[in-house]
Coordinates of C-alpha atoms in Angstrom, one line a residue:
Chain O
N40 CA 112.7 107.2 199.9
A41 CA 111.3 103.9 200.9
G42 CA 114.5 102.1 199.9
V43 CA 114.0 98.4 199.2
T44 CA 110.6 97.0 199.8
Q45 CA 109.5 93.4 199.7
T46 CA 106.1 91.7 199.8
P47 CA 104.7 89.6 201.3
K48 CA 106.3 89.7 204.7
F49 CA 105.2 86.1 205.5
R50 CA 103.9 83.3 203.4
I51 CA 103.0 79.5 203.9
L52 CA 103.0 77.4 200.9
K53 CA 102.0 73.9 200.3
I54 CA 104.5 71.5 198.4
G55 CA 104.1 72.0 194.7
Q56 CA 102.6 75.4 194.9
S57 CA 104.2 78.4 193.2
M58 CA 104.6 82.0 194.1
T59 CA 106.3 85.3 193.3
L60 CA 108.2 87.3 195.9
Q61 CA 108.1 90.9 195.0
C62 CA 111.1 93.4 195.4
T63 CA 111.1 97.1 194.5
Q64 CA 113.8 99.7 195.1
D65 CA 113.4 103.5 194.6
M66 CA 117.1 104.4 194.7
N67 CA 117.7 104.0 191.0
H68 CA 120.2 101.2 191.6
N69 CA 121.5 99.2 188.7
Y70 CA 122.3 96.1 190.6
M71 CA 119.8 94.0 192.5
Y72 CA 120.1 90.7 194.3
W73 CA 118.1 87.9 195.9
Y74 CA 119.5 86.0 198.9
R75 CA 118.2 83.3 201.2
Q76 CA 119.2 83.1 204.8
D77 CA 119.0 79.9 206.7
P78 CA 119.9 79.6 210.5
G79 CA 123.8 79.5 211.0
M80 CA 124.4 79.5 207.2
G81 CA 124.7 83.2 206.5
L82 CA 123.3 84.6 203.3
K83 CA 123.5 82.7 200.0
L84 CA 123.0 84.5 196.6
I85 CA 120.3 83.1 194.6
Y86 CA 120.2 85.4 191.5
Y87 CA 121.5 88.8 190.7
S88 CA 120.9 91.4 188.0
V89 CA 123.2 94.2 186.8
G90 CA 120.5 96.1 184.9
A91 CA 117.1 95.8 183.3
G92 CA 117.0 92.7 181.1
I93 CA 120.2 91.2 182.5
T94 CA 120.2 88.4 185.1
D95 CA 122.6 85.7 186.3
K96 CA 122.8 82.8 188.6
G97 CA 124.3 83.0 192.1
E98 CA 125.3 80.1 194.3
V99 CA 121.9 78.5 194.9
P100 CA 119.7 79.1 191.9
N101 CA 117.9 75.7 191.6
G102 CA 114.2 75.9 192.0
Y103 CA 114.0 79.7 191.4
N104 CA 113.6 82.1 188.4
V105 CA 114.0 85.8 188.1
S106 CA 113.3 88.6 185.6
R107 CA 114.2 92.2 185.5
S108 CA 112.0 94.3 183.1
T109 CA 112.5 97.6 184.9
T110 CA 115.3 99.1 187.0
E111 CA 113.0 99.2 190.0
D112 CA 111.6 95.7 190.2
F113 CA 113.2 92.3 190.5
P114 CA 110.7 89.5 191.3
L115 CA 111.7 86.1 192.4
R116 CA 109.6 83.2 191.3
L117 CA 109.4 79.9 193.0
E118 CA 108.0 77.0 190.9
L119 CA 107.0 73.7 192.6
A120 CA 107.7 74.7 196.1
A121 CA 109.7 72.2 198.2
P122 CA 110.3 72.1 202.0
S123 CA 114.1 72.9 201.3
Q124 CA 112.9 76.3 200.1
T125 CA 111.7 77.2 203.6
S126 CA 113.9 80.2 204.4
V127 CA 114.0 83.9 204.9
Y128 CA 114.5 85.7 201.6
F129 CA 116.1 89.1 201.2
C130 CA 116.2 91.4 198.3
A131 CA 119.1 93.9 198.0
S132 CA 120.3 96.6 195.7
S133 CA 123.3 98.7 195.0
Y134 CA 124.9 101.1 192.6
G135 CA 127.3 98.5 191.6
G136 CA 130.7 99.0 190.0
T137 CA 134.0 98.9 191.6
L138 CA 134.3 102.0 193.7
Y139 CA 131.5 101.6 196.3
N140 CA 129.2 98.6 196.5
E141 CA 127.1 99.0 199.6
Q142 CA 124.1 96.7 199.3
F143 CA 120.9 98.0 200.8
F144 CA 118.6 95.2 202.0
G145 CA 114.9 94.9 202.3
P146 CA 113.0 93.7 205.4
G147 CA 112.7 90.1 204.1
T148 CA 110.1 87.6 203.3
R149 CA 109.7 84.6 205.7
L150 CA 108.5 81.6 203.6
T151 CA 107.4 78.2 205.0
V152 CA 106.8 75.3 202.7
L153 CA 104.7 72.4 204.3
Chain T
Q1130 CA 132.5 75.7 199.8
Q1131 CA 132.5 78.6 202.2
Q1132 CA 134.4 81.6 200.6
V1133 CA 134.5 83.4 203.9
K1134 CA 134.9 81.7 207.2
Q1135 CA 133.6 83.5 210.3
S1136 CA 134.1 82.8 214.1
P1137 CA 132.9 82.5 216.6
Q1138 CA 129.2 81.4 215.9
S1139 CA 128.0 83.1 219.1
L1140 CA 129.6 85.6 221.5
I1141 CA 128.5 86.8 224.9
V1142 CA 130.1 90.0 226.2
Q1143 CA 129.5 92.2 229.3
K1144 CA 128.5 95.7 228.8
G1145 CA 131.7 97.9 228.4
G1146 CA 133.7 95.0 227.2
I1147 CA 135.3 94.4 223.8
S1148 CA 133.7 92.1 221.2
I1149 CA 135.9 90.6 218.7
I1150 CA 134.8 88.7 215.5
N1151 CA 137.1 87.1 213.2
C1152 CA 136.9 86.2 209.4
A1153 CA 139.3 84.5 207.0
Y1154 CA 139.2 84.2 203.2
E1155 CA 141.3 82.4 200.5
N1156 CA 140.5 84.2 197.3
T1157 CA 143.2 87.0 196.9
A1158 CA 141.0 88.7 194.2
F1159 CA 138.7 89.9 196.9
D1160 CA 139.0 93.7 197.2
Y1161 CA 136.2 94.9 199.4
F1162 CA 135.4 93.6 202.9
P1163 CA 132.3 94.9 204.6
W1164 CA 130.7 94.0 207.9
Y1165 CA 126.8 93.9 208.1
Q1166 CA 124.7 94.1 211.2
Q1167 CA 121.4 92.5 211.5
F1168 CA 118.8 92.9 214.1
P1169 CA 116.0 90.2 214.6
G1170 CA 113.3 90.6 212.0
K1171 CA 115.2 93.1 209.9
G1172 CA 117.5 92.9 206.9
P1173 CA 121.2 93.3 207.2
A1174 CA 122.6 96.8 207.1
L1175 CA 126.1 97.9 206.3
L1176 CA 128.1 98.7 209.5
I1177 CA 131.7 99.4 208.3
A1178 CA 133.9 98.4 205.3
I1179 CA 137.5 98.3 204.4
R1180 CA 139.6 97.9 201.3
P1181 CA 142.9 95.9 201.4
D1182 CA 145.2 98.9 200.9
V1183 CA 144.7 99.9 204.5
S1184 CA 145.2 97.8 207.7
E1185 CA 142.7 99.5 210.0
K1186 CA 139.5 101.5 209.8
K1187 CA 137.7 103.0 212.6
E1188 CA 134.3 104.4 213.0
G1189 CA 133.3 105.4 216.4
R1190 CA 133.3 102.2 218.6
F1191 CA 133.7 99.9 215.5
T1192 CA 137.1 99.0 214.1
I1193 CA 138.1 96.7 211.2
S1194 CA 141.6 95.2 211.4
F1195 CA 142.8 93.8 208.2
N1196 CA 145.8 91.5 207.7
K1197 CA 146.4 91.1 203.9
S1198 CA 149.2 88.6 204.3
A1199 CA 147.3 86.3 206.6
K1200 CA 144.0 86.8 204.6
Q1201 CA 142.1 87.7 207.8
F1202 CA 140.1 90.5 209.0
S1203 CA 138.3 91.2 212.2
L1204 CA 135.7 93.5 213.8
H1205 CA 136.3 95.0 217.2
I1206 CA 133.5 96.6 219.0
M1207 CA 134.8 98.8 221.9
D1208 CA 132.8 99.6 224.9
S1209 CA 130.1 97.0 223.9
Q1210 CA 126.5 98.1 224.6
P1211 CA 123.3 96.0 225.0
G1212 CA 122.1 97.9 221.8
D1213 CA 124.9 96.2 220.0
S1214 CA 123.2 92.8 220.5
A1215 CA 122.7 91.5 216.9
T1216 CA 124.0 89.1 214.4
Y1217 CA 127.1 90.3 212.5
F1218 CA 128.2 89.1 209.1
C1219 CA 131.5 89.6 207.5
A1220 CA 131.6 89.5 203.6
A1221 CA 134.0 89.8 200.8
S1222 CA 133.6 90.9 197.1
M1223 CA 135.7 91.4 194.1
S1224 CA 135.7 93.9 191.2
P1225 CA 134.1 94.5 188.9
L1226 CA 130.8 92.6 189.6
G1227 CA 130.9 93.2 193.4
R1228 CA 128.8 90.3 194.4
L1229 CA 129.1 89.5 198.1
Y1230 CA 130.2 86.3 199.7
F1231 CA 129.0 86.2 203.4
G1232 CA 130.4 84.5 206.4
R1233 CA 127.9 82.4 208.4
G1234 CA 127.4 85.1 211.0
T1235 CA 128.1 85.7 214.7
Q1236 CA 125.2 86.3 217.2
L1237 CA 126.5 88.8 219.7
T1238 CA 124.8 89.2 223.1
V1239 CA 125.9 92.1 225.4
W1240 CA 124.8 91.6 228.9
P1241 CA 123.9 94.8 230.9

């Protein structure tokens, strides 16, 4: 199993450009998450999904959009990129539920907006 | 508003020493408290986790101590090794959704 994969690994965007960060998991997890990580700030939840067709906002959703058409894929869309979106983005997945909620993280995408 | 507060921000320990990282929370609805370990250039990975019905959980050199009345929990790394040098995040979540709220992280450096 590859686990959680993310592409691209690095990207530089100009202000106002848009892009999609890809995330795929092969563990048949229902729950998927997008976080951003800024130095000294921990991980902040952007969006999450509890299953195909179901998404909801996290703590910092402004400037982002998501979709979940399949169990495996959970892309994150940035529209009109801004310097404040410079960050490292992590996708994660888990079985969800109440008993055991280990989240498995991808390797991250480092995004710079200039 | 930070749901989980973590300290210290950075920690330097000699090889063989004990590393201690502390976290505090306010929301008594949290029912799952994991610690994640992150190496440079990698995603976080689950290290150890505890539920509030126990006061301590040990896995090898890593121990979580949990104080429900004080709403605090801590990670103890015994016999710290240079390979333990990483950033450690505490987190908390609540049923049924299980979304994680992370602390800001502690950068641990273990000197040989």
